[in-house]
Backbone as JSON, one array per atom type, in Angstrom:
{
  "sequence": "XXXXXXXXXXXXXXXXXXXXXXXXXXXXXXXXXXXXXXXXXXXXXXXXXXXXXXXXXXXXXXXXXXXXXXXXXXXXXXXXXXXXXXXXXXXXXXXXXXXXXXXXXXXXXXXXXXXXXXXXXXXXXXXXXXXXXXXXXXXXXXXXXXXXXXXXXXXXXXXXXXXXXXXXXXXXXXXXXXXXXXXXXXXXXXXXXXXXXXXXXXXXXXXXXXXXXXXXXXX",
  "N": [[130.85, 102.92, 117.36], [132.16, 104.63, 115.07], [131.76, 107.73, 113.24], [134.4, 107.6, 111.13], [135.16, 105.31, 111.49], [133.34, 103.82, 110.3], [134.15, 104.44, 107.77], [136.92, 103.78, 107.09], [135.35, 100.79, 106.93], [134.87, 98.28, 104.37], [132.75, 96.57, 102.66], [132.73, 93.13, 101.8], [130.68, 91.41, 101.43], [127.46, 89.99, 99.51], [125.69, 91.68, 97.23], [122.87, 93.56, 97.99], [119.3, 93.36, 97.16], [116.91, 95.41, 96.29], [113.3, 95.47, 95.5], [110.84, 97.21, 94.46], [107.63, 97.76, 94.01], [104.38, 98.57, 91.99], [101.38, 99.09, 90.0], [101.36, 99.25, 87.52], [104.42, 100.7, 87.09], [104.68, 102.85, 86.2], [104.8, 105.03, 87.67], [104.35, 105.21, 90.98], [106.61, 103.16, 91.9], [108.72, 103.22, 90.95], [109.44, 105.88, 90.89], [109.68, 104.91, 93.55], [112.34, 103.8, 93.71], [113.68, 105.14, 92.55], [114.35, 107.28, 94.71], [115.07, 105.85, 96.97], [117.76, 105.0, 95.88], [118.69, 107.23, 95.34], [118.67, 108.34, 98.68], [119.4, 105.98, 100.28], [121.99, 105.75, 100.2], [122.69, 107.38, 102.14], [122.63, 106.67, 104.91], [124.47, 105.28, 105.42], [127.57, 106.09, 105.77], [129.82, 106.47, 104.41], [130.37, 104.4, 102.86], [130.06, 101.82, 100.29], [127.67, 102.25, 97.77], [126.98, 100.76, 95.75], [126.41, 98.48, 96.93], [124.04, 98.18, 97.1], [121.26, 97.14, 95.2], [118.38, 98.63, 93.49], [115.45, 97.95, 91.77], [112.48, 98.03, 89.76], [108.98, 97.42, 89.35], [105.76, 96.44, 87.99], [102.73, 95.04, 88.3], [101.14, 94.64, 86.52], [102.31, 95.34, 84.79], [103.26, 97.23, 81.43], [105.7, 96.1, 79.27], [108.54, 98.17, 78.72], [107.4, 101.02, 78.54], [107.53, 104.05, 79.11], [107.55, 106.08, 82.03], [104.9, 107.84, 83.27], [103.84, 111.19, 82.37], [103.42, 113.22, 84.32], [103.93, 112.16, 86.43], [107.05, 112.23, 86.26], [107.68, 114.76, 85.82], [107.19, 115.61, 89.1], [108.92, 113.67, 90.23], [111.09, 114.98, 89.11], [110.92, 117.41, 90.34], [111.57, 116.24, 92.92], [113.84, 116.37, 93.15], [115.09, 114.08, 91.45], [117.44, 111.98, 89.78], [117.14, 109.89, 86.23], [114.31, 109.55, 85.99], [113.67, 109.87, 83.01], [114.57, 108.17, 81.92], [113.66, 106.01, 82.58], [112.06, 102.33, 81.82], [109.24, 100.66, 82.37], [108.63, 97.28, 83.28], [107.22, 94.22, 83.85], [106.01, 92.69, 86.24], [107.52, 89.4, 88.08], [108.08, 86.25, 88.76], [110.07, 85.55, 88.95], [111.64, 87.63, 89.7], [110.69, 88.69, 92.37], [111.75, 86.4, 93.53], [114.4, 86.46, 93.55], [114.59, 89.0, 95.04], [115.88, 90.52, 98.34], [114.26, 92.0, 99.25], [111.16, 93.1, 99.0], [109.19, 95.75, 98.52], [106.41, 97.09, 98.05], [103.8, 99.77, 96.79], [101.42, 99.17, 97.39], [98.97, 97.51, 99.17], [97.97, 95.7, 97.69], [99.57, 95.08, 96.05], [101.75, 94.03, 97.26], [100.13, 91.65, 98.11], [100.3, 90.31, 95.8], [102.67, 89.95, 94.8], [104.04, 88.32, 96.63], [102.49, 85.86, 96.0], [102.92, 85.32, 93.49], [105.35, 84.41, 93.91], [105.61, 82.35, 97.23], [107.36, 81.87, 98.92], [108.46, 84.81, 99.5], [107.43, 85.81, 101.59], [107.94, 86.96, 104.17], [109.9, 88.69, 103.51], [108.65, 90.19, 102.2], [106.75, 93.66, 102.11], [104.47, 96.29, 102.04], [105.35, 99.69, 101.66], [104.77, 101.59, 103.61], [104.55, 100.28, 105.25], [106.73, 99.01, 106.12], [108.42, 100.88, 106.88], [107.68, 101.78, 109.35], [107.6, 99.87, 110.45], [110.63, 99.54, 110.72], [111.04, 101.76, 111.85], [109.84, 100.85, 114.43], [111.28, 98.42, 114.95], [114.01, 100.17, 115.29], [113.37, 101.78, 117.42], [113.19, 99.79, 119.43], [111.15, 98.51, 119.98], [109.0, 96.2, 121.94], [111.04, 94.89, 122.63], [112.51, 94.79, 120.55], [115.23, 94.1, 118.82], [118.63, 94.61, 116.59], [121.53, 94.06, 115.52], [123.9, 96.39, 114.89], [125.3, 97.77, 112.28], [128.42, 96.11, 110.66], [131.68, 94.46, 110.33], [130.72, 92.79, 108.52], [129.1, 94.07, 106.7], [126.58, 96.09, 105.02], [124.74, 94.45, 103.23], [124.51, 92.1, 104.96], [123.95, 93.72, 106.75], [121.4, 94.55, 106.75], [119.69, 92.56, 105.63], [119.26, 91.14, 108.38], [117.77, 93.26, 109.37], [115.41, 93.47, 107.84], [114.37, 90.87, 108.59], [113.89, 90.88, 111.54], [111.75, 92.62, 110.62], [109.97, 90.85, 110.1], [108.21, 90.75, 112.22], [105.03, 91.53, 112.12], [103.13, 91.63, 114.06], [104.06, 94.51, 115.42], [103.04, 96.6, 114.43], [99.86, 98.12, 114.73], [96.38, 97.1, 114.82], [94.53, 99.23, 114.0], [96.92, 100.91, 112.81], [97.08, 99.32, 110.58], [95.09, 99.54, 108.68], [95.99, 101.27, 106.78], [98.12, 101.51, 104.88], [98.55, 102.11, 102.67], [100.04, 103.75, 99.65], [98.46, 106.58, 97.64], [97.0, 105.73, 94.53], [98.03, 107.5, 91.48], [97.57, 107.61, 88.63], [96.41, 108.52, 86.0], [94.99, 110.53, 87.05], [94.56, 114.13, 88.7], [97.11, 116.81, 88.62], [97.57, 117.29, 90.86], [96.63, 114.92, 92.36], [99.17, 113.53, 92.1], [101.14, 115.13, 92.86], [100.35, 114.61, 95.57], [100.71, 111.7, 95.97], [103.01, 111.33, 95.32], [104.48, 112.76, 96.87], [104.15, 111.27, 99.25], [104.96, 109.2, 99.31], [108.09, 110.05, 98.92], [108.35, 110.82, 101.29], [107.59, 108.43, 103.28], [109.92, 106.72, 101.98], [112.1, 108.87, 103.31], [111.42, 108.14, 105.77], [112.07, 105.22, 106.3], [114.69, 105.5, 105.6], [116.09, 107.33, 107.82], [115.03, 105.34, 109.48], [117.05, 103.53, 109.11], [119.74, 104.44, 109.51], [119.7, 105.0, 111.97], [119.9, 102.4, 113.37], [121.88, 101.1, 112.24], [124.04, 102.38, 113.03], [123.39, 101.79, 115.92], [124.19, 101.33, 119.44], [127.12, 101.88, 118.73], [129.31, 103.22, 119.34]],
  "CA": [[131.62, 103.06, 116.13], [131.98, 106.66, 114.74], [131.62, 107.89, 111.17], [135.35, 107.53, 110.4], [135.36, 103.91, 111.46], [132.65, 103.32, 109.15], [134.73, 105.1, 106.82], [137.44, 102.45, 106.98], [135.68, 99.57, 106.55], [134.48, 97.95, 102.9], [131.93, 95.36, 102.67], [132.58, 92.26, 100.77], [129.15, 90.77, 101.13], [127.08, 90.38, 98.27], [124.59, 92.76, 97.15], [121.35, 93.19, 98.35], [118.37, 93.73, 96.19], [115.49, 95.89, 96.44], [112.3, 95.6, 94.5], [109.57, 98.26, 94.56], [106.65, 97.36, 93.03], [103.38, 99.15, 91.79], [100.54, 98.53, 89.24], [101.97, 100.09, 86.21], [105.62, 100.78, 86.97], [105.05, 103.81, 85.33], [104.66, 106.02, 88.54], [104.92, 105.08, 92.11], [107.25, 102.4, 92.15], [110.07, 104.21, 90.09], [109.97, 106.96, 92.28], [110.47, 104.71, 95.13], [113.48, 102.98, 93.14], [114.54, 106.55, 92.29], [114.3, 107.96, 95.75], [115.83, 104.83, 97.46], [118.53, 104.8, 94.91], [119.27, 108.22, 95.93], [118.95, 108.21, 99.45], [119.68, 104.93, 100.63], [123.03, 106.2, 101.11], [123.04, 108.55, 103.47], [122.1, 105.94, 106.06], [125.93, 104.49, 105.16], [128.44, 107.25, 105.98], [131.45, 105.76, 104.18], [130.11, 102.82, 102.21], [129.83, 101.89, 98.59], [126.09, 102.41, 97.05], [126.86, 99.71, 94.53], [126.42, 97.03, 97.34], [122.38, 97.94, 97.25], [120.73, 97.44, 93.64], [117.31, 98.7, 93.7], [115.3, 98.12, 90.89], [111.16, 98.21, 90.22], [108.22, 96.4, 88.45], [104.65, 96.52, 87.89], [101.53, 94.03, 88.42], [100.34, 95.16, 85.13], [102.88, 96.36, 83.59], [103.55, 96.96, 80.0], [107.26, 96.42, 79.1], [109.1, 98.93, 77.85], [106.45, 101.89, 78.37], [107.72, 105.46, 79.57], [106.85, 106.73, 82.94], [103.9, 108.98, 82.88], [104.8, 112.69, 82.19], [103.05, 113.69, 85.62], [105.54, 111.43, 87.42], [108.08, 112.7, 85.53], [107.67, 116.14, 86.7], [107.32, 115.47, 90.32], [110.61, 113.12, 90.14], [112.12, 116.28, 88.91], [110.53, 118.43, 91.83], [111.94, 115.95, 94.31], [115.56, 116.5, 92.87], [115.8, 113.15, 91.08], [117.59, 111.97, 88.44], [116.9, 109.74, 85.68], [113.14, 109.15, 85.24], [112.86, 110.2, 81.76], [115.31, 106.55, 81.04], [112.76, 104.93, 83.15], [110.87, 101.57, 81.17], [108.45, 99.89, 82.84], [108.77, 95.74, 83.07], [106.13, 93.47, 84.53], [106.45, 91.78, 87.53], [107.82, 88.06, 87.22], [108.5, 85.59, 90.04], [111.85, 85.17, 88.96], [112.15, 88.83, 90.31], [110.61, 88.93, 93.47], [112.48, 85.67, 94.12], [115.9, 87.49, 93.78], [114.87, 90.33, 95.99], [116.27, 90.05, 99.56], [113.12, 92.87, 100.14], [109.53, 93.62, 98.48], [108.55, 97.27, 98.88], [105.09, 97.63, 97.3], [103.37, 100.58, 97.39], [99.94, 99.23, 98.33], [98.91, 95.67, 100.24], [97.42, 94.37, 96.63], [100.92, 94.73, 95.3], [102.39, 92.98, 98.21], [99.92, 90.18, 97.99], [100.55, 89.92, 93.88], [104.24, 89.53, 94.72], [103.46, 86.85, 97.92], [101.31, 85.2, 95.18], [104.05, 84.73, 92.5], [106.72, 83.73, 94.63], [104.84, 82.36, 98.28], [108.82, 82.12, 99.74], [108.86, 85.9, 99.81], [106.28, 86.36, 102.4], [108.61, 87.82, 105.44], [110.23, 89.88, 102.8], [107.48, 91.53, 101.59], [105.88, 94.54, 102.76], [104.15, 97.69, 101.89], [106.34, 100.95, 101.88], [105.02, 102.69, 104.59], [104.5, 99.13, 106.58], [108.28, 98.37, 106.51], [109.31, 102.26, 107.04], [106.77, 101.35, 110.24], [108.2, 98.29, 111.26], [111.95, 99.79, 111.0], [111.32, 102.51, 113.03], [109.74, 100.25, 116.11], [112.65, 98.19, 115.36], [114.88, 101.42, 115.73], [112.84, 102.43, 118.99], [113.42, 98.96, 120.23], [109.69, 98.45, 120.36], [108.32, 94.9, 122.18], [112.68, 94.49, 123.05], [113.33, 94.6, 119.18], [116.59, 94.42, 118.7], [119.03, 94.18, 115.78], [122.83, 94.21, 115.29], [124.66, 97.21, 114.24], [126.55, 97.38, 111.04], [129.3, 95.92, 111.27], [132.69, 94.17, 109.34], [130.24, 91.85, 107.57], [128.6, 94.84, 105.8], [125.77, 96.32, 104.41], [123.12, 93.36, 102.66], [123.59, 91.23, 106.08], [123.0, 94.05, 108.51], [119.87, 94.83, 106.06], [119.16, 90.97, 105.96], [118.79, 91.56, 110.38], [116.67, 94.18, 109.59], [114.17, 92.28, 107.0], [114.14, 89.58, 109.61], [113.29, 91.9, 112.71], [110.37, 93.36, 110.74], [109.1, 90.04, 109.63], [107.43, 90.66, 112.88], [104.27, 92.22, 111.73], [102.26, 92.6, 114.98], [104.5, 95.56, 116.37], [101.76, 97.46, 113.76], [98.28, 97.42, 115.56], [94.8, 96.91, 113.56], [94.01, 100.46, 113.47], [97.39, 101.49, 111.47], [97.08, 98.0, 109.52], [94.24, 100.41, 107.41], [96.75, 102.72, 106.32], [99.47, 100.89, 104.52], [99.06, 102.08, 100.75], [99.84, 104.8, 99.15], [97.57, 106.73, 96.44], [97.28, 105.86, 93.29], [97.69, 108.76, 90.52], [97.55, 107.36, 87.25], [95.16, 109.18, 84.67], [94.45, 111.67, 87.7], [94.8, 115.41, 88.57], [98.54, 117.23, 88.46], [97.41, 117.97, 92.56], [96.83, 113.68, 92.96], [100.27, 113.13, 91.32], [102.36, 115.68, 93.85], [100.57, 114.34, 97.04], [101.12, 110.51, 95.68], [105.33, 111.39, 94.88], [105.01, 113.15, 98.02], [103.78, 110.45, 99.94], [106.63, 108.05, 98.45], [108.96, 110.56, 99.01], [108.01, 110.71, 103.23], [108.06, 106.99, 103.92], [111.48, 106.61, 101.82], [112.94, 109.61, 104.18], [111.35, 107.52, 107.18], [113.11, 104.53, 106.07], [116.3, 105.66, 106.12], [116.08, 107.41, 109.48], [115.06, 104.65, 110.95], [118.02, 102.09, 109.21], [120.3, 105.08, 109.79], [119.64, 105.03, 113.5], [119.61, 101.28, 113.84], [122.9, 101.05, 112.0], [125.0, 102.96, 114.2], [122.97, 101.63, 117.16], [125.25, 101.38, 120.17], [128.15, 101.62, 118.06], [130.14, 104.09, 119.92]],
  "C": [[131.35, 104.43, 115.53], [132.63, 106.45, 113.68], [132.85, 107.64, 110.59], [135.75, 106.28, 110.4], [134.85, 103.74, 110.37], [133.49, 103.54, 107.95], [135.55, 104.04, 105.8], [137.06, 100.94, 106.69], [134.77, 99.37, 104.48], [133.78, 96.75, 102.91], [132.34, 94.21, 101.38], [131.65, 91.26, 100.48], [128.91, 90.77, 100.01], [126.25, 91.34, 97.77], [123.42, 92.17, 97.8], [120.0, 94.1, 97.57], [117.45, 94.38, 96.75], [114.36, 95.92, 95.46], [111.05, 96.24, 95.09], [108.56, 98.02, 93.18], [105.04, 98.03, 93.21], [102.33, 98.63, 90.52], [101.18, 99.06, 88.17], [103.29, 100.32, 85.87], [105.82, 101.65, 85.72], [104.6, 105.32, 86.22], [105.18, 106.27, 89.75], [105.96, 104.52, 92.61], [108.48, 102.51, 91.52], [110.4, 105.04, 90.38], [110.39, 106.34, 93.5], [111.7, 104.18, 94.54], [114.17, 104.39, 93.33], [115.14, 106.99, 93.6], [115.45, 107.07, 96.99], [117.2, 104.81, 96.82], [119.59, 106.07, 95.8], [119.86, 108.43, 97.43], [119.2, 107.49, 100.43], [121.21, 105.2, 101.14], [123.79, 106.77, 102.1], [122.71, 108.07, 105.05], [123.57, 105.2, 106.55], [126.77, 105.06, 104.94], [129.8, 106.34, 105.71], [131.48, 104.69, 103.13], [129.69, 102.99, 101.1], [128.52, 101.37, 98.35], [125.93, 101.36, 96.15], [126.57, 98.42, 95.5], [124.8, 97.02, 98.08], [122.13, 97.85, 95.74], [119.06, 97.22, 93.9], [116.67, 98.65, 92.31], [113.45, 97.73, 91.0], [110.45, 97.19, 89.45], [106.81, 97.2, 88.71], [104.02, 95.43, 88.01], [101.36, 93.78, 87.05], [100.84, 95.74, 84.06], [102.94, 96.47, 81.96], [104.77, 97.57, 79.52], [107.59, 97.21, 78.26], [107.92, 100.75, 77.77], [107.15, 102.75, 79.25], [107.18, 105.5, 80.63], [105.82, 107.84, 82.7], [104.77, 110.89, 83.08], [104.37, 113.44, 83.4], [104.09, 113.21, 86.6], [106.72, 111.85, 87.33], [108.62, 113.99, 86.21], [107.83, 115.99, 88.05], [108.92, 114.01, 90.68], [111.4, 114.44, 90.26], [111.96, 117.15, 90.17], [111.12, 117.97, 92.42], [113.38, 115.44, 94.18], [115.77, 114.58, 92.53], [116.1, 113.12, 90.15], [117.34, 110.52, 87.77], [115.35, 108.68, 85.02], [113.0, 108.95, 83.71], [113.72, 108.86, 80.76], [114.47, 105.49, 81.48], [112.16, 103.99, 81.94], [110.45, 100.98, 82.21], [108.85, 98.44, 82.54], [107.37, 95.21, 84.24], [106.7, 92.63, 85.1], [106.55, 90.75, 87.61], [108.05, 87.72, 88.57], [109.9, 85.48, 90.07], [112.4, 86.64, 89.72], [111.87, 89.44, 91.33], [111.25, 87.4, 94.51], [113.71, 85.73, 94.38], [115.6, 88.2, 94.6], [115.25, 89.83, 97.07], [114.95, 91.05, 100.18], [112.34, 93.34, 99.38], [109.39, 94.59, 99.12], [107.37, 97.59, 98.01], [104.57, 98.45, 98.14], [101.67, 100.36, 98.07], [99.7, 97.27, 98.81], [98.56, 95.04, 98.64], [98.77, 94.29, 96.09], [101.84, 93.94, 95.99], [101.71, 91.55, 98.06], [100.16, 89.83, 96.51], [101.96, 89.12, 93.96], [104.31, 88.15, 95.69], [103.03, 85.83, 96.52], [102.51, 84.28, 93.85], [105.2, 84.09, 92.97], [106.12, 83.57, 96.2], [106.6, 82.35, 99.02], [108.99, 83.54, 100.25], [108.32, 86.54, 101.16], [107.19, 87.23, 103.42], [109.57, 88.44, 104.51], [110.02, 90.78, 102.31], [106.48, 92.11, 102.31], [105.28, 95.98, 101.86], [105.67, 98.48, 102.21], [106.47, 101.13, 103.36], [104.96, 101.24, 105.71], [105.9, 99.03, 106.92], [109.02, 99.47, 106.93], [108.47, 102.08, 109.0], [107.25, 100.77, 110.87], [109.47, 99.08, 111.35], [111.9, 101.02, 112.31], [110.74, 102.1, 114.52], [110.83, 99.53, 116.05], [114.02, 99.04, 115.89], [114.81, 101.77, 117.63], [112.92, 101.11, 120.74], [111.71, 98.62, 121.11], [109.17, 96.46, 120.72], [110.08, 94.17, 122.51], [113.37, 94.33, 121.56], [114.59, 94.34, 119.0], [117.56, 93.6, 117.12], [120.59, 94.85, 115.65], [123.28, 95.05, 114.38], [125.16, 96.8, 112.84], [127.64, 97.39, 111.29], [130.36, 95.42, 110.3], [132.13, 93.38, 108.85], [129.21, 92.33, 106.83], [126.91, 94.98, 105.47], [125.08, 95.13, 104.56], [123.18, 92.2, 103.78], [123.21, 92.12, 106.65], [121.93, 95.03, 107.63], [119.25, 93.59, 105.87], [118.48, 90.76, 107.58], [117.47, 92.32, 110.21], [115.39, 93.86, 108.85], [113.87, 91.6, 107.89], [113.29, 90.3, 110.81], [112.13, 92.13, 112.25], [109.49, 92.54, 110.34], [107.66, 90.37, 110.87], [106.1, 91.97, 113.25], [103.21, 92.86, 112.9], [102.59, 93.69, 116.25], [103.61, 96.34, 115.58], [100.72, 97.15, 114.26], [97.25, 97.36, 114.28], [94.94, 98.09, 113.19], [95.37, 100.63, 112.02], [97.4, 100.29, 110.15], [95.81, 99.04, 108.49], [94.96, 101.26, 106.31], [98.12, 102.52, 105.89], [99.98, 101.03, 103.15], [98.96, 103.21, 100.43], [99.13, 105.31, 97.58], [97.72, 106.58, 95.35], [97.2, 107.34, 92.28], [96.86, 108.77, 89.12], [96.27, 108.02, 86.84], [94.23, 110.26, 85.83], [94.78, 112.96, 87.94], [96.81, 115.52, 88.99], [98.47, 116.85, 90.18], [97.61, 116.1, 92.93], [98.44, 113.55, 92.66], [101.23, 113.2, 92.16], [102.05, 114.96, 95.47], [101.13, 112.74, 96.92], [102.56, 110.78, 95.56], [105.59, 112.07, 96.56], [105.38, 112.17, 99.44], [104.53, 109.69, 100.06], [107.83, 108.72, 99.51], [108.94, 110.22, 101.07], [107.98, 109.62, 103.81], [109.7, 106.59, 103.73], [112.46, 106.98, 103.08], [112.64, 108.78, 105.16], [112.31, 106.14, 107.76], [114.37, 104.71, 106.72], [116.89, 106.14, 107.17], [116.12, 106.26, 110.14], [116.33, 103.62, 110.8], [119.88, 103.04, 109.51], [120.64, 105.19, 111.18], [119.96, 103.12, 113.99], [121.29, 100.42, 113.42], [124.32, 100.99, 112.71], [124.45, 102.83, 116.03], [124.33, 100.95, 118.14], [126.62, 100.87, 119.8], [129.22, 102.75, 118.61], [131.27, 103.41, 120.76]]
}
């Protein structure tokens, strides 16, 4: 299938939710909303952005509280727009039971969300675990395999791809250490940029890999 097919078609699925979640939801997890928000599309050459709604939370949060002004800045560095409307909300079961996909940035925020809602479990992952998992699904790792996008749109053939990565032991022990990204909060300008950076580099991995897996033998 080639980019002008895609072009042509229009999904009438329903949406599909994303929830990114961090301790505070006044740093990491608003940049991944942000970043996702942004480039989530470019994986969908033709297709309407309104049929993902990404939106974030905190563990800990405290509703209604500003993103930190360090975050703020490095948002801006990494060409996004509207942090500075960002509030924070605290993380509720009712809202990781809507998601069709948990993206926390570190394993305690994945098990917090598991914890409030135990249904979510094969929906929820770390960032960089599920940017991980998509790209062995991409590579067709252990015979992976998952169905193109196709005339039944977007939030199923991202429903395929949730499902595919339920299967957690295409990650070995060793990278199972290395699944969270740094916290910043109340630390140096220098923690702040490699933490947004860090965000920023799984996001991009993401979408490579649902970009590639999309248009898999769609020609």
């Amino acid at each position: 299938m080639t980019g002008p097919r895609h072009a042509m078609i229009r999904s009438t699925a329903p949406v599909f939710r994303i929830l990114t979640v961090c301790t505070g939801n006044i740093c990491r997890s608003p940049q991944a909303e942000l970043l996702l928000r942004q480039r989530l599309p470019s994986a969908f050459p033709g297709w309407d952005p309104a049929v993902i709604e990404v939106t974030s939370a905190g563990t800990m949060a405290l509703d209604g509280h500003r993103m930190e002004p360090l975050a703020v800045a490095e948002a801006g560095r990494l060409g996004l727009h509207g942090a500075d409307g960002h509030r924070a909300r605290r993380l509720q079961p009712a809202l990781v039971e809507r998601a069709d996909l948990v993206l926390a940035v570190a394993r305690e925020h994945r098990s917090a969300a598991v914890a409030s809602a135990p249904t979510a479990h094969r929906r929820a992952f770390t960032l960089v675990e599920f940017a991980c998992l998509a790209e062995r699904v991409a590579a067709g790792h252990r015979g992976a395999q998952v169905r193109p996008l196709g005339e039944d749109g977007i939030p199923a053939f991202l429903s395929r791809v949730v499902a595919a990565c339920a299967d957690r032991s295409m990650i070995d022990h060793a990278q199972r250490a290395d699944l969270d990204i740094e916290d910043p909060y109340r630390r140096s300008a220098a923690v702040y940029r490699r933490s947004a950076d860090a965000v920023a580099r799984q996001v991009d991995r993401l979408v490579v890999a649902l970009a590639s897996l999309a248009r898999a033998h769609a020609a």
